[in-house]
Amino acid sequence: YGVNTLEALAEVKFVVRKALSEDGVLVLNADDAGILAYMKTVEQPRICWFSLDKKHPRILLAINQQGRCCFTESGNIVYFDGRETQAICAIEAIPMTMRGFAQHNIRNALGAVGVARAMGYSIDQIRQGLTSFNSDENDNPGRLNTFELRSGARVIIDFAHNAHSVEAVTDTVKRMPARHKWALFGSAGDRSDDEIDAIAQGVCWINPAQVVIVEIEQYLRGRAPGEVSKIIKQSCLDSGLAESQLSFAASPLSGVKLAMEQMQADDLGLFLVLSEREEVIDYVKEHS
């Protein structure tokens, strides 16, 4: 599509800044190296920086210059309006952060605070929004939807389908305690071999005890049946998994059934479901 590098993508994404009014505020992630690099090349509008680290140079500079910023401190989301620091709420009180394990959603919360304050919403309104927005199939379908099974195992269903989103959810799962971790995933056929390999390596980063590789018939997109699964299998083996740790299923739903039949109490399953999501959720809920 004419966008082949992260630098080019950043330039496209930053088109939104051109719609800012004269007194508008651009809310930016200081933890993103690409954003920091791009902002060196353009005229600086009014910015609200956010970061997980209160001691990030951009945050310290914003506070020193009485600018807006948002950061975490002592387990809380904190906003600085240029004059005073305002505590929003505890990170663990925000459902989508998964008790703080989901670092990417802490950043999403920080960004949301910056935008909401710039739009004039009160601290109470922002707190209410953050603490009442659930990470479930109703409020945020396909994003870290978590289910406690009757067996005592837990299942997380997510729609992550590229290396970057897989990295975010696997970072979350990597931080979570479990007896054994399971992974279920496939990939669309229009991804390159390297992209599919990157997704598989990202999944293997959680050091799963078992992996279920699923075919996604609706998303073959020019690939022969079984071709994507073969690439994923090799990637898993290259990542250090044994063949005995790999299973195969003809569809996401059949793969979920296979995994849940074997999962035990205190196991944690990460199911990356790109198709049959409603059927999968219905099945998981029947066993919750």
C-alpha positions as protocol buffer text, in pm:
chain_id: "A"
residue {
  index: 1
  type: TYR
  ca { x: 0 y: 0 z: 0 }
}
residue {
  index: 2
  type: GLY
  ca { x: 301 y: 231 z: -32 }
}
residue {
  index: 3
  type: VAL
  ca { x: 386 y: 210 z: 339 }
}
residue {
  index: 4
  type: ASN
  ca { x: 675 y: -30 z: 386 }
}
residue {
  index: 5
  type: THR
  ca { x: 865 y: 103 z: 688 }
}
residue {
  index: 6
  type: LEU
  ca { x: 787 y: 209 z: 1044 }
}
residue {
  index: 7
  type: GLU
  ca { x: 912 y: 558 z: 960 }
}
residue {
  index: 8
  type: ALA
  ca { x: 664 y: 586 z: 673 }
}
residue {
  index: 9
  type: LEU
  ca { x: 385 y: 450 z: 890 }
}
residue {
  index: 10
  type: ALA
  ca { x: 461 y: 709 z: 1158 }
}
residue {
  index: 11
  type: GLU
  ca { x: 438 y: 985 z: 899 }
}
residue {
  index: 12
  type: VAL
  ca { x: 98 y: 859 z: 784 }
}
residue {
  index: 13
  type: LYS
  ca { x: -33 y: 826 z: 1140 }
}
residue {
  index: 14
  type: PHE
  ca { x: 77 y: 1180 z: 1223 }
}
residue {
  index: 15
  type: VAL
  ca { x: -156 y: 1323 z: 959 }
}
residue {
  index: 16
  type: VAL
  ca { x: -411 y: 1350 z: 1242 }
}
residue {
  index: 17
  type: ARG
  ca { x: -212 y: 1635 z: 1398 }
}
residue {
  index: 18
  type: LYS
  ca { x: -303 y: 1855 z: 1102 }
}
residue {
  index: 19
  type: ALA
  ca { x: -664 y: 1854 z: 1220 }
}
residue {
  index: 20
  type: LEU
  ca { x: -574 y: 2008 z: 1557 }
}
residue {
  index: 21
  type: SER
  ca { x: -718 y: 2348 z: 1637 }
}
residue {
  index: 22
  type: GLU
  ca { x: -481 y: 2623 z: 1748 }
}
residue {
  index: 23
  type: ASP
  ca { x: -540 y: 2536 z: 2112 }
}
residue {
  index: 24
  type: GLY
  ca { x: -561 y: 2160 z: 2049 }
}
residue {
  index: 25
  type: VAL
  ca { x: -347 y: 1908 z: 2234 }
}
residue {
  index: 26
  type: LEU
  ca { x: -158 y: 1622 z: 2071 }
}
residue {
  index: 27
  type: VAL
  ca { x: -132 y: 1322 z: 2307 }
}
residue {
  index: 28
  type: LEU
  ca { x: 180 y: 1113 z: 2245 }
}
residue {
  index: 29
  type: ASN
  ca { x: 348 y: 800 z: 2382 }
}
residue {
  index: 30
  type: ALA
  ca { x: 693 y: 894 z: 2510 }
}
residue {
  index: 31
  type: ASP
  ca { x: 785 y: 524 z: 2536 }
}
residue {
  index: 32
  type: ASP
  ca { x: 771 y: 487 z: 2155 }
}
residue {
  index: 33
  type: ALA
  ca { x: 1108 y: 554 z: 1991 }
}
residue {
  index: 34
  type: GLY
  ca { x: 944 y: 610 z: 1652 }
}
residue {
  index: 35
  type: ILE
  ca { x: 724 y: 887 z: 1790 }
}
residue {
  index: 36
  type: LEU
  ca { x: 1018 y: 1056 z: 1960 }
}
residue {
  index: 37
  type: ALA
  ca { x: 1219 y: 1044 z: 1638 }
}
residue {
  index: 38
  type: TYR
  ca { x: 937 y: 1181 z: 1423 }
}
residue {
  index: 39
  type: MET
  ca { x: 861 y: 1470 z: 1657 }
}
residue {
  index: 40
  type: LYS
  ca { x: 1216 y: 1597 z: 1610 }
}
residue {
  index: 41
  type: THR
  ca { x: 1132 y: 1668 z: 1246 }
}
residue {
  index: 42
  type: VAL
  ca { x: 815 y: 1876 z: 1283 }
}
residue {
  index: 43
  type: GLU
  ca { x: 697 y: 2193 z: 1450 }
}
residue {
  index: 44
  type: GLN
  ca { x: 598 y: 2118 z: 1808 }
}
residue {
  index: 45
  type: PRO
  ca { x: 227 y: 2166 z: 1886 }
}
residue {
  index: 46
  type: ARG
  ca { x: 89 y: 2157 z: 2238 }
}
residue {
  index: 47
  type: ILE
  ca { x: 173 y: 1807 z: 2355 }
}
residue {
  index: 48
  type: CYS
  ca { x: 64 y: 1586 z: 2641 }
}
residue {
  index: 49
  type: TRP
  ca { x: 329 y: 1317 z: 2675 }
}
residue {
  index: 50
  type: PHE
  ca { x: 256 y: 991 z: 2856 }
}
residue {
  index: 51
  type: SER
  ca { x: 487 y: 717 z: 2982 }
}
residue {
  index: 52
  type: LEU
  ca { x: 497 y: 423 z: 3218 }
}
residue {
  index: 53
  type: ASP
  ca { x: 804 y: 584 z: 3373 }
}
residue {
  index: 54
  type: LYS
  ca { x: 768 y: 903 z: 3575 }
}
residue {
  index: 55
  type: LYS
  ca { x: 1142 y: 960 z: 3530 }
}
residue {
  index: 56
  type: HIS
  ca { x: 1128 y: 947 z: 3150 }
}
residue {
  index: 57
  type: PRO
  ca { x: 1313 y: 1254 z: 3015 }
}
residue {
  index: 58
  type: ARG
  ca { x: 1004 y: 1377 z: 2828 }
}
residue {
  index: 59
  type: ILE
  ca { x: 792 y: 1353 z: 3143 }
}
residue {
  index: 60
  type: LEU
  ca { x: 1052 y: 1532 z: 3355 }
}
residue {
  index: 61
  type: LEU
  ca { x: 1084 y: 1805 z: 3091 }
}
residue {
  index: 62
  type: ALA
  ca { x: 706 y: 1848 z: 3070 }
}
residue {
  index: 63
  type: ILE
  ca { x: 678 y: 1885 z: 3447 }
}
residue {
  index: 64
  type: ASN
  ca { x: 971 y: 2128 z: 3457 }
}
residue {
  index: 65
  type: GLN
  ca { x: 819 y: 2339 z: 3179 }
}
residue {
  index: 66
  type: GLN
  ca { x: 469 y: 2322 z: 3329 }
}
residue {
  index: 67
  type: GLY
  ca { x: 336 y: 2118 z: 3041 }
}
residue {
  index: 68
  type: ARG
  ca { x: 79 y: 1842 z: 3041 }
}
residue {
  index: 69
  type: CYS
  ca { x: 179 y: 1481 z: 3095 }
}
residue {
  index: 70
  type: CYS
  ca { x: 51 y: 1151 z: 3228 }
}
residue {
  index: 71
  type: PHE
  ca { x: 248 y: 874 z: 3396 }
}
residue {
  index: 72
  type: THR
  ca { x: 240 y: 594 z: 3651 }
}
residue {
  index: 73
  type: GLU
  ca { x: 351 y: 634 z: 4010 }
}
residue {
  index: 74
  type: SER
  ca { x: 323 y: 390 z: 4301 }
}
residue {
  index: 75
  type: GLY
  ca { x: 74 y: 173 z: 4113 }
}
residue {
  index: 76
  type: ASN
  ca { x: -148 y: 466 z: 4010 }
}
residue {
  index: 77
  type: ILE
  ca { x: -235 y: 656 z: 3692 }
}
residue {
  index: 78
  type: VAL
  ca { x: -134 y: 1019 z: 3748 }
}
residue {
  index: 79
  type: TYR
  ca { x: -201 y: 1332 z: 3541 }
}
residue {
  index: 80
  type: PHE
  ca { x: -8 y: 1660 z: 3561 }
}
residue {
  index: 81
  type: ASP
  ca { x: -199 y: 1957 z: 3421 }
}
residue {
  index: 82
  type: GLY
  ca { x: 91 y: 2201 z: 3422 }
}
residue {
  index: 83
  type: ARG
  ca { x: 27 y: 2318 z: 3775 }
}
residue {
  index: 84
  type: GLU
  ca { x: -64 y: 2025 z: 3996 }
}
residue {
  index: 85
  type: THR
  ca { x: -54 y: 1647 z: 4001 }
}
residue {
  index: 86
  type: GLN
  ca { x: -389 y: 1467 z: 3997 }
}
residue {
  index: 87
  type: ALA
  ca { x: -425 y: 1099 z: 4090 }
}
residue {
  index: 88
  type: ILE
  ca { x: -676 y: 930 z: 3861 }
}
residue {
  index: 89
  type: CYS
  ca { x: -702 y: 575 z: 3998 }
}
residue {
  index: 90
  type: ALA
  ca { x: -507 y: 263 z: 4084 }
}
residue {
  index: 91
  type: ILE
  ca { x: -386 y: 64 z: 3785 }
}
residue {
  index: 92
  type: GLU
  ca { x: -531 y: -255 z: 3934 }
}
residue {
  index: 93
  type: ALA
  ca { x: -874 y: -88 z: 3942 }
}
residue {
  index: 94
  type: ILE
  ca { x: -872 y: -67 z: 3560 }
}
residue {
  index: 95
  type: PRO
  ca { x: -1005 y: -402 z: 3432 }
}
residue {
  index: 96
  type: MET
  ca { x: -831 y: -391 z: 3093 }
}
residue {
  index: 97
  type: THR
  ca { x: -488 y: -379 z: 3261 }
}
residue {
  index: 98
  type: MET
  ca { x: -542 y: -730 z: 3397 }
}
residue {
  index: 99
  type: ARG
  ca { x: -423 y: -624 z: 3745 }
}
residue {
  index: 100
  type: GLY
  ca { x: -128 y: -449 z: 3585 }
}
residue {
  index: 101
  type: PHE
  ca { x: -3 y: -744 z: 3379 }
}
residue {
  index: 102
  type: ALA
  ca { x: -115 y: -585 z: 3048 }
}
residue {
  index: 103
  type: GLN
  ca { x: 146 y: -314 z: 3006 }
}
residue {
  index: 104
  type: HIS
  ca { x: 10 y: -210 z: 2665 }
}
residue {
  index: 105
  type: ASN
  ca { x: -329 y: -141 z: 2818 }
}
residue {
  index: 106
  type: ILE
  ca { x: -173 y: 68 z: 3093 }
}
residue {
  index: 107
  type: ARG
  ca { x: -31 y: 280 z: 2810 }
}
residue {
  index: 108
  type: ASN
  ca { x: -374 y: 285 z: 2645 }
}
residue {
  index: 109
  type: ALA
  ca { x: -522 y: 409 z: 2973 }
}
residue {
  index: 110
  type: LEU
  ca { x: -256 y: 682 z: 3001 }
}
residue {
  index: 111
  type: GLY
  ca { x: -329 y: 798 z: 2648 }
}
residue {
  index: 112
  type: ALA
  ca { x: -703 y: 796 z: 2714 }
}
residue {
  index: 113
  type: VAL
  ca { x: -651 y: 1013 z: 3023 }
}
residue {
  index: 114
  type: GLY
  ca { x: -449 y: 1264 z: 2823 }
}
residue {
  index: 115
  type: VAL
  ca { x: -713 y: 1287 z: 2550 }
}
residue {
  index: 116
  type: ALA
  ca { x: -1005 y: 1303 z: 2793 }
}
residue {
  index: 117
  type: ARG
  ca { x: -847 y: 1582 z: 3000 }
}
residue {
  index: 118
  type: ALA
  ca { x: -769 y: 1777 z: 2683 }
}
residue {
  index: 119
  type: MET
  ca { x: -1137 y: 1747 z: 2590 }
}
residue {
  index: 120
  type: GLY
  ca { x: -1245 y: 1881 z: 2927 }
}
residue {
  index: 121
  type: TYR
  ca { x: -1367 y: 1568 z: 3103 }
}
residue {
  index: 122
  type: SER
  ca { x: -1338 y: 1571 z: 3481 }
}
residue {
  index: 123
  type: ILE
  ca { x: -1118 y: 1341 z: 3686 }
}
residue {
  index: 124
  type: ASP
  ca { x: -1429 y: 1168 z: 3823 }
}
residue {
  index: 125
  type: GLN
  ca { x: -1565 y: 1108 z: 3472 }
}
residue {
  index: 126
  type: ILE
  ca { x: -1233 y: 965 z: 3356 }
}
residue {
  index: 127
  type: ARG
  ca { x: -1203 y: 744 z: 3663 }
}
residue {
  index: 128
  type: GLN
  ca { x: -1554 y: 613 z: 3607 }
}
residue {
  index: 129
  type: GLY
  ca { x: -1478 y: 534 z: 3244 }
}
residue {
  index: 130
  type: LEU
  ca { x: -1153 y: 353 z: 3313 }
}
residue {
  index: 131
  type: THR
  ca { x: -1281 y: 146 z: 3603 }
}
residue {
  index: 132
  type: SER
  ca { x: -1611 y: 45 z: 3440 }
}
residue {
  index: 133
  type: PHE
  ca { x: -1473 y: -58 z: 3099 }
}
residue {
  index: 134
  type: ASN
  ca { x: -1430 y: -433 z: 3120 }
}
residue {
  index: 135
  type: SER
  ca { x: -1194 y: -658 z: 2929 }
}
residue {
  index: 136
  type: ASP
  ca { x: -1472 y: -894 z: 2826 }
}
residue {
  index: 137
  type: GLU
  ca { x: -1663 y: -999 z: 2515 }
}
residue {
  index: 138
  type: ASN
  ca { x: -1923 y: -728 z: 2574 }
}
residue {
  index: 139
  type: ASP
  ca { x: -1712 y: -414 z: 2627 }
}
residue {
  index: 140
  type: ASN
  ca { x: -1403 y: -514 z: 2428 }
}
residue {
  index: 141
  type: PRO
  ca { x: -1466 y: -829 z: 2222 }
}
residue {
  index: 142
  type: GLY
  ca { x: -1156 y: -1014 z: 2112 }
}
residue {
  index: 143
  type: ARG
  ca { x: -917 y: -825 z: 2338 }
}
residue {
  index: 144
  type: LEU
  ca { x: -787 y: -1017 z: 2641 }
}
residue {
  index: 145
  type: ASN
  ca { x: -1130 y: -1167 z: 2710 }
}
residue {
  index: 146
  type: THR
  ca { x: -1069 y: -1383 z: 3018 }
}
residue {
  index: 147
  type: PHE
  ca { x: -1271 y: -1681 z: 3138 }
}
residue {
  index: 148
  type: GLU
  ca { x: -1239 y: -1894 z: 3452 }
}
residue {
  index: 149
  type: LEU
  ca { x: -1321 y: -2253 z: 3362 }
}
residue {
  index: 150
  type: ARG
  ca { x: -1497 y: -2499 z: 3590 }
}
residue {
  index: 151
  type: SER
  ca { x: -1183 y: -2711 z: 3572 }
}
residue {
  index: 152
  type: GLY
  ca { x: -991 y: -2436 z: 3752 }
}
residue {
  index: 153
  type: ALA
  ca { x: -801 y: -2335 z: 3439 }
}
residue {
  index: 154
  type: ARG
  ca { x: -816 y: -1988 z: 3285 }
}
residue {
  index: 155
  type: VAL
  ca { x: -853 y: -1895 z: 2919 }
}
residue {
  index: 156
  type: ILE
  ca { x: -767 y: -1568 z: 2747 }
}
residue {
  index: 157
  type: ILE
  ca { x: -919 y: -1512 z: 2403 }
}
residue {
  index: 158
  type: ASP
  ca { x: -762 y: -1246 z: 2184 }
}
residue {
  index: 159
  type: PHE
  ca { x: -776 y: -1140 z: 1819 }
}
residue {
  index: 160
  type: ALA
  ca { x: -403 y: -1059 z: 1792 }
}
residue {
  index: 161
  type: HIS
  ca { x: -304 y: -1138 z: 1434 }
}
residue {
  index: 162
  type: ASN
  ca { x: 29 y: -967 z: 1364 }
}
residue {
  index: 163
  type: ALA
  ca { x: 369 y: -974 z: 1531 }
}
residue {
  index: 164
  type: HIS
  ca { x: 322 y: -645 z: 1715 }
}
residue {
  index: 165
  type: SER
  ca { x: -16 y: -733 z: 1869 }
}
residue {
  index: 166
  type: VAL
  ca { x: 105 y: -1084 z: 1952 }
}
residue {
  index: 167
  type: GLU
  ca { x: 402 y: -930 z: 2131 }
}
residue {
  index: 168
  type: ALA
  ca { x: 166 y: -721 z: 2345 }
}
residue {
  index: 169
  type: VAL
  ca { x: -57 y: -1010 z: 2452 }
}
residue {
  index: 170
  type: THR
  ca { x: 229 y: -1255 z: 2505 }
}
residue {
  index: 171
  type: ASP
  ca { x: 408 y: -997 z: 2720 }
}
residue {
  index: 172
  type: THR
  ca { x: 91 y: -992 z: 2930 }
}
residue {
  index: 173
  type: VAL
  ca { x: 67 y: -1370 z: 2956 }
}
residue {
  index: 174
  type: LYS
  ca { x: 440 y: -1400 z: 3025 }
}
residue {
  index: 175
  type: ARG
  ca { x: 388 y: -1193 z: 3342 }
}
residue {
  index: 176
  type: MET
  ca { x: 93 y: -1400 z: 3467 }
}
residue {
  index: 177
  type: PRO
  ca { x: 140 y: -1694 z: 3705 }
}
residue {
  index: 178
  type: ALA
  ca { x: 23 y: -2038 z: 3594 }
}
residue {
  index: 179
  type: ARG
  ca { x: 99 y: -2406 z: 3644 }
}
residue {
  index: 180
  type: HIS
  ca { x: 134 y: -2459 z: 3269 }
}
residue {
  index: 181
  type: LYS
  ca { x: 67 y: -2223 z: 2981 }
}
residue {
  index: 182
  type: TRP
  ca { x: -108 y: -2327 z: 2663 }
}
residue {
  index: 183
  type: ALA
  ca { x: -119 y: -2147 z: 2331 }
}
residue {
  index: 184
  type: LEU
  ca { x: -355 y: -2183 z: 2037 }
}
residue {
  index: 185
  type: PHE
  ca { x: -309 y: -1993 z: 1713 }
}
residue {
  index: 186
  type: GLY
  ca { x: -292 y: -1995 z: 1335 }
}
residue {
  index: 187
  type: SER
  ca { x: -235 y: -1727 z: 1075 }
}
residue {
  index: 188
  type: ALA
  ca { x: -389 y: -1583 z: 761 }
}
residue {
  index: 189
  type: GLY
  ca { x: -227 y: -1705 z: 441 }
}
residue {
  index: 190
  type: ASP
  ca { x: -160 y: -1359 z: 299 }
}
residue {
  index: 191
  type: ARG
  ca { x: 115 y: -1302 z: 556 }
}
residue {
  index: 192
  type: SER
  ca { x: 469 y: -1360 z: 435 }
}
residue {
  index: 193
  type: ASP
  ca { x: 663 y: -1658 z: 565 }
}
residue {
  index: 194
  type: ASP
  ca { x: 874 y: -1420 z: 774 }
}
residue {
  index: 195
  type: GLU
  ca { x: 564 y: -1256 z: 923 }
}
residue {
  index: 196
  type: ILE
  ca { x: 415 y: -1593 z: 1013 }
}
residue {
  index: 197
  type: ASP
  ca { x: 747 y: -1696 z: 1165 }
}
residue {
  index: 198
  type: ALA
  ca { x: 755 y: -1376 z: 1375 }
}
residue {
  index: 199
  type: ILE
  ca { x: 404 y: -1445 z: 1504 }
}
residue {
  index: 200
  type: ALA
  ca { x: 498 y: -1801 z: 1600 }
}
residue {
  index: 201
  type: GLN
  ca { x: 817 y: -1689 z: 1772 }
}
residue {
  index: 202
  type: GLY
  ca { x: 615 y: -1433 z: 1966 }
}
residue {
  index: 203
  type: VAL
  ca { x: 377 y: -1702 z: 2087 }
}
residue {
  index: 204
  type: CYS
  ca { x: 664 y: -1933 z: 2185 }
}
residue {
  index: 205
  type: TRP
  ca { x: 808 y: -1654 z: 2399 }
}
residue {
  index: 206
  type: ILE
  ca { x: 560 y: -1746 z: 2675 }
}
residue {
  index: 207
  type: ASN
  ca { x: 734 y: -2086 z: 2693 }
}
residue {
  index: 208
  type: PRO
  ca { x: 413 y: -2283 z: 2644 }
}
residue {
  index: 209
  type: ALA
  ca { x: 386 y: -2638 z: 2769 }
}
residue {
  index: 210
  type: GLN
  ca { x: 159 y: -2716 z: 2474 }
}
residue {
  index: 211
  type: VAL
  ca { x: 74 y: -2542 z: 2148 }
}
residue {
  index: 212
  type: VAL
  ca { x: -231 y: -2613 z: 1933 }
}
residue {
  index: 213
  type: ILE
  ca { x: -174 y: -2503 z: 1572 }
}
residue {
  index: 214
  type: VAL
  ca { x: -503 y: -2439 z: 1395 }
}
residue {
  index: 215
  type: GLU
  ca { x: -597 y: -2418 z: 1030 }
}
residue {
  index: 216
  type: ILE
  ca { x: -805 y: -2113 z: 939 }
}
residue {
  index: 217
  type: GLU
  ca { x: -988 y: -2223 z: 626 }
}
residue {
  index: 218
  type: GLN
  ca { x: -1154 y: -1886 z: 569 }
}
residue {
  index: 219
  type: TYR
  ca { x: -816 y: -1713 z: 564 }
}
residue {
  index: 220
  type: LEU
  ca { x: -608 y: -1939 z: 337 }
}
residue {
  index: 221
  type: ARG
  ca { x: -585 y: -1649 z: 89 }
}
residue {
  index: 222
  type: GLY
  ca { x: -387 y: -1827 z: -178 }
}
residue {
  index: 223
  type: ARG
  ca { x: -206 y: -2077 z: 43 }
}
residue {
  index: 224
  type: ALA
  ca { x: -258 y: -2451 z: 13 }
}
residue {
  index: 225
  type: PRO
  ca { x: -434 y: -2622 z: 306 }
}
residue {
  index: 226
  type: GLY
  ca { x: -176 y: -2710 z: 569 }
}
residue {
  index: 227
  type: GLU
  ca { x: 89 y: -2476 z: 428 }
}
residue {
  index: 228
  type: VAL
  ca { x: 62 y: -2213 z: 702 }
}
residue {
  index: 229
  type: SER
  ca { x: 50 y: -2478 z: 975 }
}
residue {
  index: 230
  type: LYS
  ca { x: 371 y: -2629 z: 837 }
}
residue {
  index: 231
  type: ILE
  ca { x: 549 y: -2291 z: 862 }
}
residue {
  index: 232
  type: ILE
  ca { x: 421 y: -2243 z: 1217 }
}
residue {
  index: 233
  type: LYS
  ca { x: 532 y: -2593 z: 1316 }
}
residue {
  index: 234
  type: GLN
  ca { x: 886 y: -2530 z: 1194 }
}
residue {
  index: 235
  type: SER
  ca { x: 897 y: -2194 z: 1373 }
}
residue {
  index: 236
  type: CYS
  ca { x: 790 y: -2358 z: 1698 }
}
residue {
  index: 237
  type: LEU
  ca { x: 1056 y: -2626 z: 1660 }
}
residue {
  index: 238
  type: ASP
  ca { x: 1317 y: -2361 z: 1582 }
}
residue {
  index: 239
  type: SER
  ca { x: 1211 y: -2181 z: 1902 }
}
residue {
  index: 240
  type: GLY
  ca { x: 1299 y: -2487 z: 2107 }
}
residue {
  index: 241
  type: LEU
  ca { x: 967 y: -2669 z: 2139 }
}
residue {
  index: 242
  type: ALA
  ca { x: 954 y: -3045 z: 2089 }
}
residue {
  index: 243
  type: GLU
  ca { x: 716 y: -3213 z: 1845 }
}
residue {
  index: 244
  type: SER
  ca { x: 544 y: -3373 z: 2144 }
}
residue {
  index: 245
  type: GLN
  ca { x: 439 y: -3023 z: 2255 }
}
residue {
  index: 246
  type: LEU
  ca { x: 258 y: -2953 z: 1928 }
}
residue {
  index: 247
  type: SER
  ca { x: -96 y: -3050 z: 1831 }
}
residue {
  index: 248
  type: PHE
  ca { x: -296 y: -2967 z: 1520 }
}
residue {
  index: 249
  type: ALA
  ca { x: -661 y: -2886 z: 1465 }
}
residue {
  index: 250
  type: ALA
  ca { x: -871 y: -2828 z: 1156 }
}
residue {
  index: 251
  type: SER
  ca { x: -1032 y: -2512 z: 1296 }
}
residue {
  index: 252
  type: PRO
  ca { x: -1011 y: -2273 z: 1592 }
}
residue {
  index: 253
  type: LEU
  ca { x: -1318 y: -2425 z: 1758 }
}
residue {
  index: 254
  type: SER
  ca { x: -1192 y: -2782 z: 1730 }
}
residue {
  index: 255
  type: GLY
  ca { x: -854 y: -2664 z: 1859 }
}
residue {
  index: 256
  type: VAL
  ca { x: -1013 y: -2497 z: 2161 }
}
residue {
  index: 257
  type: LYS
  ca { x: -1204 y: -2816 z: 2241 }
}
residue {
  index: 258
  type: LEU
  ca { x: -882 y: -3016 z: 2215 }
}
residue {
  index: 259
  type: ALA
  ca { x: -693 y: -2782 z: 2447 }
}
residue {
  index: 260
  type: MET
  ca { x: -968 y: -2748 z: 2707 }
}
residue {
  index: 261
  type: GLU
  ca { x: -1008 y: -3125 z: 2732 }
}
residue {
  index: 262
  type: GLN
  ca { x: -647 y: -3145 z: 2853 }
}
residue {
  index: 263
  type: MET
  ca { x: -602 y: -2825 z: 3054 }
}
residue {
  index: 264
  type: GLN
  ca { x: -600 y: -2865 z: 3431 }
}
residue {
  index: 265
  type: ALA
  ca { x: -649 y: -2645 z: 3736 }
}
residue {
  index: 266
  type: ASP
  ca { x: -419 y: -2341 z: 3742 }
}
residue {
  index: 267
  type: ASP
  ca { x: -329 y: -2378 z: 3374 }
}
residue {
  index: 268
  type: LEU
  ca { x: -353 y: -2066 z: 3158 }
}
residue {
  index: 269
  type: GLY
  ca { x: -447 y: -2079 z: 2791 }
}
residue {
  index: 270
  type: LEU
  ca { x: -384 y: -1803 z: 2539 }
}
residue {
  index: 271
  type: PHE
  ca { x: -618 y: -1862 z: 2245 }
}
residue {
  index: 272
  type: LEU
  ca { x: -556 y: -1634 z: 1946 }
}
residue {
  index: 273
  type: VAL
  ca { x: -883 y: -1676 z: 1762 }
}
residue {
  index: 274
  type: LEU
  ca { x: -915 y: -1514 z: 1419 }
}
residue {
  index: 275
  type: SER
  ca { x: -1231 y: -1692 z: 1304 }
}
residue {
  index: 276
  type: GLU
  ca { x: -1523 y: -1871 z: 1473 }
}
residue {
  index: 277
  type: ARG
  ca { x: -1479 y: -1629 z: 1763 }
}
residue {
  index: 278
  type: GLU
  ca { x: -1846 y: -1625 z: 1863 }
}
residue {
  index: 279
  type: GLU
  ca { x: -1861 y: -2005 z: 1853 }
}
residue {
  index: 280
  type: VAL
  ca { x: -1541 y: -2029 z: 2056 }
}
residue {
  index: 281
  type: ILE
  ca { x: -1666 y: -1782 z: 2318 }
}
residue {
  index: 282
  type: ASP
  ca { x: -1998 y: -1965 z: 2346 }
}
residue {
  index: 283
  type: TYR
  ca { x: -1816 y: -2295 z: 2398 }
}
residue {
  index: 284
  type: VAL
  ca { x: -1578 y: -2150 z: 2657 }
}
residue {
  index: 285
  type: LYS
  ca { x: -1867 y: -1985 z: 2844 }
}
residue {
  index: 286
  type: GLU
  ca { x: -2049 y: -2320 z: 2857 }
}
residue {
  index: 287
  type: HIS
  ca { x: -1750 y: -2455 z: 3049 }
}
residue {
  index: 288
  type: SER
  ca { x: -1700 y: -2152 z: 3274 }
}
